[in-house]
Coordinates of C-alpha atoms in Angstrom, one line a residue:
X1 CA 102.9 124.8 111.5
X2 CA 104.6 126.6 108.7
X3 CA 103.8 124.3 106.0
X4 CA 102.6 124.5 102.0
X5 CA 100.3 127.2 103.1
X6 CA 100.9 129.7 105.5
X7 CA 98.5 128.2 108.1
X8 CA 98.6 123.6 107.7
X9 CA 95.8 121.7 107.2
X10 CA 96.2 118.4 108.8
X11 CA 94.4 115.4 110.5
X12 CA 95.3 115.3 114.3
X13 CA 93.7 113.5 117.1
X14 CA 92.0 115.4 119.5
X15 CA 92.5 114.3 123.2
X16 CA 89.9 116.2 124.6
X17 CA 86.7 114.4 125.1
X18 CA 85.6 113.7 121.6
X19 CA 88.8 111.7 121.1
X20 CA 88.1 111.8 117.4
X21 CA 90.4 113.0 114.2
X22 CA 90.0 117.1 113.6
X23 CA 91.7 119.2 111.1
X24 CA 94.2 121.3 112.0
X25 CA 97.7 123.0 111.6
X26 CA 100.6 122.5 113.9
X27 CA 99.0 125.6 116.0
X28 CA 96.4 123.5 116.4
X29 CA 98.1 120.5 117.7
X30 CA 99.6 122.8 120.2
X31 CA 95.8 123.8 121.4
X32 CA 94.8 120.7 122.1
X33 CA 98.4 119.4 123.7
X34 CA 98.1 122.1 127.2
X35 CA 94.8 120.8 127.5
X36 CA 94.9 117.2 126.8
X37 CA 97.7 116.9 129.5
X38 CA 97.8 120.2 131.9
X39 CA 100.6 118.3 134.1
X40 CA 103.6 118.8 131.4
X41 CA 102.3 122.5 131.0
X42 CA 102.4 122.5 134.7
X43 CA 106.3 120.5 134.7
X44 CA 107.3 123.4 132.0
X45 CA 106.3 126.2 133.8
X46 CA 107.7 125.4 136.6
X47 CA 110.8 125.0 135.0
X48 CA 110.9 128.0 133.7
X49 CA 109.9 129.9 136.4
X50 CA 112.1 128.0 139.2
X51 CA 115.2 126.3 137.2
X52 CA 116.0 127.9 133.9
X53 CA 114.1 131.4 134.1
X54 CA 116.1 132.8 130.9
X55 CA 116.8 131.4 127.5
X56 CA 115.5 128.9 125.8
X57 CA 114.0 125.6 127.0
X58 CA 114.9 122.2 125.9
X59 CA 118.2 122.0 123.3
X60 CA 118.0 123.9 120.0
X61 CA 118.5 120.6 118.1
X62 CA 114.9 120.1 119.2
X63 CA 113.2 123.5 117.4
X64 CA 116.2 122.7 114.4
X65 CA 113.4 121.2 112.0
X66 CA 110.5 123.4 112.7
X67 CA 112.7 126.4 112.4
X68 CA 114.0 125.2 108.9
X69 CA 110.3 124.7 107.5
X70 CA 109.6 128.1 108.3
X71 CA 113.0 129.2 106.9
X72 CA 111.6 127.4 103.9
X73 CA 107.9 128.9 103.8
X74 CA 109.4 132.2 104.0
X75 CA 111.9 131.8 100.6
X76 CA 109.4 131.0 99.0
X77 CA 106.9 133.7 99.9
X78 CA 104.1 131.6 101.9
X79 CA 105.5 133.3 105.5
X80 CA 105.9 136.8 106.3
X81 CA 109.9 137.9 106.8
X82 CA 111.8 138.1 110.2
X83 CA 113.2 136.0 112.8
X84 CA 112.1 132.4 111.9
X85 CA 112.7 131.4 116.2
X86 CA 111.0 134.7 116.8
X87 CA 108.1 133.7 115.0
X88 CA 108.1 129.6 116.2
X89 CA 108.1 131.5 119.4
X90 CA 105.1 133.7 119.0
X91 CA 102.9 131.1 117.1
X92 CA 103.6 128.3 120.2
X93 CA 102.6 131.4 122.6
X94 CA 99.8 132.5 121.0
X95 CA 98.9 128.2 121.2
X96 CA 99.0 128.2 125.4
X97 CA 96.9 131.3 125.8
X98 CA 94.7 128.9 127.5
X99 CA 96.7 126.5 128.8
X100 CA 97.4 125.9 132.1
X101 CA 100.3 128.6 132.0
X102 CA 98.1 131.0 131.1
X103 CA 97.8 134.7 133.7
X104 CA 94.4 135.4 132.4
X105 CA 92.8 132.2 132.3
X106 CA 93.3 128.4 132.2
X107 CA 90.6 125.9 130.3
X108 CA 90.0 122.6 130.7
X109 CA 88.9 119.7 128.9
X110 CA 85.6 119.8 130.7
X111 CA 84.3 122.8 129.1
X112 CA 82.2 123.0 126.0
X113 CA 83.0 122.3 122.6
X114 CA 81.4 125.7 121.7
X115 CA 84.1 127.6 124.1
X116 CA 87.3 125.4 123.1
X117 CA 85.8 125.9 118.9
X118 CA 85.5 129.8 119.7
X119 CA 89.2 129.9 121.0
X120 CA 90.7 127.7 118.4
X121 CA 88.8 129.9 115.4
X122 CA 90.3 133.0 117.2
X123 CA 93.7 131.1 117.1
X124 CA 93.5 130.6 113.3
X125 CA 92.7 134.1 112.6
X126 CA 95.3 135.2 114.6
X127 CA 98.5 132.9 113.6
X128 CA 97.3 133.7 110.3
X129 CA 97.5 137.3 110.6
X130 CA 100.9 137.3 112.2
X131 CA 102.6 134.8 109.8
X132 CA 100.8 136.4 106.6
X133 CA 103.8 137.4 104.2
X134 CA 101.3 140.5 103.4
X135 CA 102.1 141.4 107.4
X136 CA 103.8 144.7 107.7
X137 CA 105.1 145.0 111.5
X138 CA 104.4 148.5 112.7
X139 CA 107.3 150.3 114.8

């Protein structure tokens, strides 16, 4: 997600119905995971909502590797400075905006490549933005 440039380029398979190979950062393999398989997004919201409704889900030893790469990216200047779980946090929110747990609105596999290729764009422009070293937060 975080890797040698601020937003990963890497192969990933894509579940939906092309089943083939695209490009992608680790924002993007979270796009295609909610839609790919809407029951776990289902199984997690509902235990958020109904079992652990506070903190964080799942053990920290789990987000331990993915919150060091993005301690990393930041030293050396490729990932704007704050929080490195506060940012893991917004990126992986920012990735279900469509997903199943969305309020607004929840996509499916069955709907065209030209909708799911809009969102995802708007994704990359967006992670990108709010990781960007260059980012000043405004108060």
């Amino acid at each position: 997600m975080f890797g040698r440039t601020a937003v990963q380029v890497a192969p990933w398979p894509c579940r939906r119905r092309c089943g083939r190979a695209r490009t992608g950062g680790g924002y993007r393999r979270q796009w295609c995971q909610p839609r790919s398989d809407p029951q776990l997004v289902r199984l997690l919201t509902w235990l958020r909502l109904e079992r652990q409704p506070t903190g964080a889900l799942g053990r920290a030893a789990d987000h331990e590797p993915k919150l060091t790469e993005i301690a990393r990216a930041q030293a050396a200047g490729r990932v704007r400075a704050g929080d490195p779980f506060d940012l893991f946090t917004l990126v992986l929110s920012m990735a279900f905006a469509w997903s199943a747990a969305s309020v607004v609105y929840a996509a499916t596999a069955d709907e065209p490549d030209e909708d799911h290729d809009r969102r995802r764009t708007l994704l990359a422009a967006c992670v990108r933005a709010a990781i960007s070293p260059t980012t000043t937060p405004q108060v």
